[in-house]
Short mmCIF file of C-alpha atoms in Angstrom, two decimals:
data_model
loop_
_atom_site.label_atom_id
_atom_site.label_comp_id
_atom_site.label_asym_id
_atom_site.label_seq_id
_atom_site.Cartn_x
_atom_site.Cartn_y
_atom_site.Cartn_z
CA MET A 1 0.00 0.00 0.00
CA ALA A 2 2.82 2.37 0.89
CA ILE A 3 4.55 1.56 -2.42
CA ARG A 4 1.33 2.30 -4.31
CA ASP A 5 0.91 5.63 -2.51
CA GLN A 6 4.50 6.53 -3.31
CA HIS A 7 3.96 5.63 -6.97
CA ASP A 8 0.79 7.76 -7.09
CA GLN A 9 2.66 10.64 -5.48
CA GLN A 10 5.46 10.41 -8.05
CA LEU A 11 2.93 10.30 -10.90
CA TYR A 12 1.16 13.35 -9.47
CA GLN A 13 4.44 15.25 -9.21
CA LYS A 14 5.37 14.41 -12.81
CA VAL A 15 2.01 15.47 -14.22
CA THR A 16 1.82 18.72 -12.24
CA SER A 17 5.44 19.50 -13.10
CA PHE A 18 4.67 19.00 -16.79
CA PHE A 19 1.71 21.39 -16.80
CA LEU A 20 2.21 23.84 -13.92
CA SER A 21 5.90 24.10 -12.96
CA LYS A 22 7.93 27.30 -13.31
CA LYS A 23 9.96 25.61 -16.03
CA SER A 24 6.77 24.80 -17.96
CA LYS A 25 5.55 28.37 -17.44
CA VAL A 26 8.71 29.83 -19.00
CA PHE A 27 8.60 27.27 -21.83
CA VAL A 28 4.94 27.99 -22.68
CA GLU A 29 5.52 31.75 -22.65
CA LYS A 30 8.53 31.45 -24.98
CA ILE A 31 6.70 29.09 -27.36
CA LEU A 32 3.60 31.30 -27.59
CA ILE A 33 5.63 34.48 -28.09
CA SER A 34 7.75 32.77 -30.77
CA ILE A 35 4.62 31.54 -32.57
CA GLY A 36 3.16 35.03 -32.29
CA ILE A 37 6.25 36.58 -33.92
CA ILE A 38 6.26 33.99 -36.74
CA LEU A 39 2.55 34.42 -37.48
CA PHE A 40 2.88 38.21 -37.21
CA THR A 41 5.51 38.07 -39.97
CA PHE A 42 3.32 35.72 -42.01
CA HIS A 43 0.36 38.07 -41.54
CA LEU A 44 2.46 40.97 -42.85
CA ILE A 45 3.46 38.92 -45.90
CA LEU A 46 -0.17 38.05 -46.62
CA TYR A 47 -1.16 41.71 -46.19
CA ALA A 48 1.50 42.80 -48.69
CA GLY A 49 0.47 40.07 -51.12
CA ASN A 50 -3.17 41.07 -50.84
CA LEU A 51 -2.31 44.77 -51.22
CA TYR A 52 -0.32 44.30 -54.43
CA HIS A 53 -2.64 41.59 -55.80
CA VAL A 54 0.09 38.97 -56.13
CA LEU A 55 -2.00 36.30 -54.43
CA PRO A 56 -4.23 34.04 -56.54
CA PHE A 57 -7.13 34.91 -54.22
CA SER A 58 -8.38 37.91 -52.26
CA LEU A 59 -8.37 37.98 -48.47
CA SER A 60 -10.95 39.25 -46.00
CA SER A 61 -10.88 43.02 -45.52
CA THR A 62 -11.46 42.48 -41.79
CA TYR A 63 -7.89 41.29 -41.22
CA PHE A 64 -5.92 42.27 -44.33
CA ASN A 65 -6.86 45.77 -45.51
CA HIS A 66 -4.48 47.76 -43.25
CA PRO A 67 -1.01 47.09 -41.76
CA LEU A 68 -2.35 47.72 -38.25
CA ASN A 69 -4.58 44.66 -38.70
CA THR A 70 -1.42 42.55 -38.43
CA LEU A 71 -1.06 43.58 -34.76
CA TYR A 72 -4.16 41.51 -34.05
CA THR A 73 -2.20 38.27 -34.52
CA PRO A 74 0.63 38.70 -31.95
CA PHE A 75 -1.80 40.14 -29.40
CA SER A 76 -3.92 37.01 -29.77
CA PHE A 77 -0.99 34.85 -28.68
CA ILE A 78 -0.12 37.22 -25.85
CA LEU A 79 -3.70 36.74 -24.68
CA ILE A 80 -3.39 32.95 -24.86
CA ALA A 81 -0.25 33.23 -22.72
CA GLU A 82 -2.23 35.30 -20.21
CA VAL A 83 -4.94 32.63 -20.14
CA TYR A 84 -2.30 30.01 -19.32
CA LEU A 85 -0.92 32.26 -16.55
CA LEU A 86 -4.43 32.56 -15.15
CA ILE A 87 -4.56 28.77 -14.82
CA TYR A 88 -0.97 28.69 -13.52
CA TYR A 89 -1.81 31.01 -10.61
CA LEU A 90 -5.18 29.39 -9.90
CA PRO A 91 -3.83 26.84 -7.35
CA THR A 92 -1.88 29.45 -5.39
CA SER A 93 -4.11 32.53 -5.26
CA PHE A 94 -7.79 33.07 -5.99
CA THR A 95 -7.26 36.84 -5.98
CA ARG A 96 -4.35 36.63 -8.43
CA SER A 97 -6.49 34.45 -10.70
CA VAL A 98 -9.29 37.04 -10.71
CA GLY A 99 -6.70 39.71 -11.45
CA LYS A 100 -5.57 37.69 -14.45
CA GLN A 101 -9.16 37.56 -15.68
CA LEU A 102 -9.32 41.35 -15.62
CA GLU A 103 -5.92 41.54 -17.32
CA ILE A 104 -7.19 39.32 -20.14
CA VAL A 105 -10.28 41.47 -20.74
CA CYS A 106 -8.09 44.60 -20.57
CA LEU A 107 -5.75 43.19 -23.24
CA ILE A 108 -8.74 42.24 -25.40
CA GLU A 109 -9.84 45.89 -25.29
CA ILE A 110 -6.32 47.10 -26.15
CA ARG A 111 -6.19 44.71 -29.09
CA SER A 112 -9.53 46.08 -30.29
CA VAL A 113 -7.97 49.55 -30.35
CA PHE A 114 -5.45 48.31 -32.95
CA LYS A 115 -8.30 46.71 -34.86
CA TYR A 116 -10.38 49.90 -35.16
CA VAL A 117 -7.86 52.75 -34.99
CA TYR A 118 -7.16 52.70 -38.75
CA ASP A 119 -10.84 53.41 -39.48
CA THR A 120 -10.29 57.04 -38.46
CA GLU A 121 -6.99 57.50 -40.27
CA ASN A 122 -8.32 60.09 -42.73
CA SER A 123 -11.48 61.16 -40.94
CA LYS A 124 -12.20 64.38 -39.09
CA LEU A 125 -13.58 63.13 -35.80
CA TRP A 126 -13.08 63.96 -32.17
CA PRO A 127 -11.47 61.14 -30.18
CA TRP A 128 -14.75 60.32 -28.38
CA GLU A 129 -16.48 59.94 -31.76
CA THR A 130 -14.10 57.24 -32.99
CA PRO A 131 -14.76 53.48 -32.75
CA TYR A 132 -11.55 52.88 -30.77
CA PHE A 133 -12.36 55.42 -28.04
CA LEU A 134 -14.73 53.08 -26.25
CA HIS A 135 -12.14 50.29 -26.10
CA THR A 136 -9.46 52.71 -24.86
CA ILE A 137 -11.69 53.91 -22.02
CA ALA A 138 -12.60 50.32 -21.19
CA ALA A 139 -8.93 49.33 -20.93
CA ILE A 140 -8.12 52.33 -18.71
CA GLY A 141 -11.01 51.55 -16.36
CA LEU A 142 -10.02 47.88 -16.05
CA ALA A 143 -6.37 48.83 -15.48
CA ALA A 144 -7.48 51.15 -12.65
CA CYS A 145 -9.41 48.26 -11.07
CA LEU A 146 -6.28 46.10 -11.34
CA VAL A 147 -4.18 48.73 -9.56
CA LEU A 148 -6.64 48.76 -6.66
CA LEU A 149 -6.98 44.97 -6.59
CA TYR A 150 -3.24 44.29 -6.44
CA ARG A 151 -2.70 47.16 -4.01
CA ILE A 152 -5.02 45.74 -1.35
CA ARG A 153 -4.40 42.03 -2.08
CA PRO A 154 -3.16 40.28 1.08
CA ARG A 155 0.15 38.45 0.86
CA ARG A 156 -1.25 35.37 2.57
CA GLU A 157 -4.92 34.70 2.05
CA ALA A 158 -5.62 32.02 4.65
CA ARG A 159 -4.01 30.10 7.47
CA LEU A 160 -4.34 26.33 7.23
CA GLU A 161 -2.76 23.42 9.00
CA ASP A 162 0.12 21.96 7.01
CA ALA A 163 -1.73 18.73 6.14
CA ASP A 164 -4.89 20.58 5.08
CA LEU A 165 -2.84 23.08 3.07
CA VAL A 166 -1.05 20.31 1.14
CA THR A 167 -4.32 18.52 0.37
CA PHE A 168 -6.06 21.77 -0.62
CA ILE A 169 -3.26 22.77 -3.00
CA LYS A 170 -3.19 19.26 -4.50
CA LEU A 171 -6.89 19.45 -5.29
CA LYS A 172 -6.51 22.89 -6.85
CA LYS A 173 -3.57 21.72 -8.97
CA MET A 174 -5.57 18.74 -10.23
CA ILE A 175 -8.41 21.06 -11.26
CA ALA A 176 -5.92 23.44 -12.89
CA MET A 177 -4.39 20.56 -14.88
CA LEU A 178 -7.82 19.62 -16.22
CA LEU A 179 -8.36 23.26 -17.16
CA VAL A 180 -5.04 23.31 -19.05
CA ILE A 181 -6.12 20.24 -21.04
CA TYR A 182 -9.44 21.94 -21.78
CA LEU A 183 -7.57 25.09 -22.84
CA ILE A 184 -5.47 23.12 -25.33
CA GLY A 185 -8.53 21.40 -26.79
CA LEU A 186 -10.51 24.66 -26.98
CA SER A 187 -7.58 26.45 -28.67
CA LEU A 188 -7.32 23.74 -31.32
CA TYR A 189 -11.08 23.75 -31.87
CA SER A 190 -11.26 27.57 -32.18
CA PHE A 191 -8.29 27.64 -34.58
CA GLY A 192 -9.78 24.81 -36.66
CA HIS A 193 -13.14 26.59 -36.80
CA TRP A 194 -11.41 29.78 -37.96
CA CYS A 195 -9.41 27.90 -40.64
CA ALA A 196 -12.64 26.34 -41.90
CA ASP A 197 -14.15 29.83 -42.16
CA ILE A 198 -11.11 31.06 -44.10
CA LEU A 199 -11.42 28.16 -46.56
CA GLY A 200 -15.12 28.91 -46.88
CA TYR A 201 -14.33 32.56 -47.63
CA LEU A 202 -11.79 31.60 -50.32
CA LYS A 203 -14.48 29.53 -52.02
CA ASP A 204 -17.23 32.09 -51.49
CA PRO A 205 -16.31 35.75 -50.76
CA ASN A 206 -19.77 36.23 -49.23
CA HIS A 207 -18.97 33.67 -46.55
CA LYS A 208 -18.62 35.41 -43.17
CA VAL A 209 -15.36 34.82 -41.30
CA SER A 210 -16.19 34.57 -37.61
CA ASP A 211 -13.95 35.90 -34.88
CA PRO A 212 -12.28 32.87 -33.20
CA ASN A 213 -12.30 34.76 -29.92
CA SER A 214 -16.10 34.74 -29.86
CA ILE A 215 -15.85 30.99 -29.34
CA PHE A 216 -12.62 30.78 -27.36
CA TYR A 217 -13.08 33.35 -24.60
CA GLY A 218 -16.80 32.79 -24.14
CA GLU A 219 -16.40 29.03 -23.72
CA PHE A 220 -13.26 29.35 -21.59
CA PHE A 221 -14.88 31.76 -19.16
CA THR A 222 -17.90 29.46 -18.94
CA ALA A 223 -15.57 26.63 -17.89
CA LEU A 224 -13.79 29.03 -15.53
CA ILE A 225 -17.07 29.85 -13.79
CA LEU A 226 -17.66 26.16 -13.11
CA VAL A 227 -14.10 25.78 -11.83
CA ASP A 228 -14.46 28.84 -9.58
CA VAL A 229 -17.65 27.44 -8.06
CA LEU A 230 -15.92 24.10 -7.44
CA LEU A 231 -12.95 25.86 -5.81
CA LEU A 232 -15.37 27.90 -3.71
CA LEU A 233 -16.96 24.71 -2.37
CA ILE A 234 -13.58 23.09 -1.73
CA SER A 235 -12.25 26.18 0.05
CA SER A 236 -15.34 26.25 2.28
CA TRP A 237 -14.45 22.71 3.38
CA TYR A 238 -10.92 23.69 4.45
CA ILE A 239 -11.27 27.37 5.41
CA ASP A 240 -13.59 28.44 8.22
CA ASP A 241 -13.50 32.16 7.50
CA PHE A 242 -16.65 34.06 6.49
CA GLY A 243 -14.65 36.95 5.03
CA ILE A 244 -12.78 34.69 2.61
CA THR A 245 -15.98 32.81 1.69
CA LEU A 246 -17.78 36.10 1.03
CA ARG A 247 -14.88 37.35 -1.06
CA ASN A 248 -14.69 34.16 -3.11
CA CYS A 249 -18.46 34.30 -3.76
CA GLY A 250 -18.00 37.84 -5.04
CA PHE A 251 -15.12 36.71 -7.25
CA VAL A 252 -17.35 34.03 -8.81
CA ILE A 253 -20.04 36.64 -9.52
CA SER A 254 -17.36 38.90 -11.00
CA THR A 255 -16.31 36.10 -13.38
CA ILE A 256 -19.94 35.55 -14.41
CA ILE A 257 -20.38 39.26 -15.17
CA LEU A 258 -17.18 39.27 -17.25
CA ARG A 259 -18.56 36.30 -19.18
CA LEU A 260 -21.81 38.18 -19.83
CA SER A 261 -19.89 41.19 -21.16
CA PHE A 262 -18.57 39.08 -24.07
CA ASN A 263 -22.11 38.85 -25.48
CA MET A 264 -22.69 42.60 -25.31
CA ASP A 265 -21.65 45.56 -27.44
CA GLY A 266 -20.67 49.15 -26.81
CA TRP A 267 -21.11 50.74 -23.42
CA TYR A 268 -23.15 47.78 -22.21
CA SER A 269 -20.07 45.57 -22.48
CA VAL A 270 -17.77 48.20 -20.98
CA SER A 271 -20.06 48.92 -18.02
CA HIS A 272 -20.36 45.21 -17.21
CA SER A 273 -16.59 44.66 -17.32
CA TRP A 274 -16.02 47.74 -15.14
CA PHE A 275 -18.65 46.56 -12.69
CA ALA A 276 -16.98 43.13 -12.53
CA GLY A 277 -13.65 44.78 -11.68
CA LEU A 278 -15.17 47.08 -9.06
CA LEU A 279 -17.06 44.16 -7.53
CA ALA A 280 -13.82 42.18 -7.15
CA VAL A 281 -12.13 45.17 -5.48
CA THR A 282 -15.13 45.78 -3.20
CA MET A 283 -15.26 42.14 -2.08
CA LEU A 284 -11.55 42.21 -1.30
CA LEU A 285 -12.04 45.38 0.78
CA LEU A 286 -14.94 43.78 2.64
CA GLN A 287 -12.83 40.73 3.39
CA GLN A 288 -10.05 42.93 4.74
CA GLY A 289 -12.55 44.88 6.83
CA LEU A 290 -13.98 41.71 8.34
CA LYS A 291 -10.45 40.49 9.11
CA TRP A 292 -9.56 43.74 10.86
CA ARG A 293 -12.82 43.59 12.83
CA SER A 294 -12.11 39.99 13.85
CA LYS A 295 -8.64 40.93 15.09
CA ALA A 296 -10.08 43.85 17.09
CA VAL A 297 -12.63 41.56 18.76
CA GLU A 298 -9.90 39.03 19.63
CA LYS A 299 -7.82 41.75 21.29
CA GLN A 300 -10.80 42.88 23.36
CA THR A 301 -11.52 39.34 24.56
CA ASP A 302 -7.88 38.60 25.51
#
């Protein structure tokens, strides 16, 4: 029995090391950035070929009618790297994971600025009348929420007995590993769906090329909501602290609101993403307030 437990422990260490170690983190970041640079160069070549009509086919104006469109490609891989980092930090810090969610949405807004900024290249419009203004404001608001969130984030979120802490972290790492596998499968599916749309467009110019992110981020955040709820239940088993439970409930609601914002347009989407960020900050402040109050009561009773 002891040999079997030791074998299971070694297998667990190997699997977690493969997906969630610091070495794997550095490797994944380098690979994604390298792929982003290669595809950015390829995107530029396709843009030039489409511009000078040297290609045997025409490409979609959505991604190939301006050099700034090529910035969309490397930012997409930076975002995928951020999604992996979200999963990487999930076993160690719920707050850091929520911060990564806000970072991802913030980067999506910044990428949208590059997508729409060329539309006003030769127009006479005030900044607030341009299509990129909304995304710029959205990114600034989310960045402000991130500053507050990381400023008030506690260094250590809970005190557990050593045995409980080890078991709790093991469970979170197992869930994170499953999420990494889901991320890989979802990335391949989204990319395959986009390639199929491109082939459909080459055959029929009237065929609409869908944004792969509409599938990827929506489905990923749906899975993330389920994972957050599961982690909330597990943390309630190991942590007897109302402040942390309240905060984690608020974080789950924040993730749900971020997910809803993906299906909205304009100020509706921006207001929901801002509200999600402010809710996360508010819940963290409430947790800190409850902790300070608890310490004050303990001092009075001593």
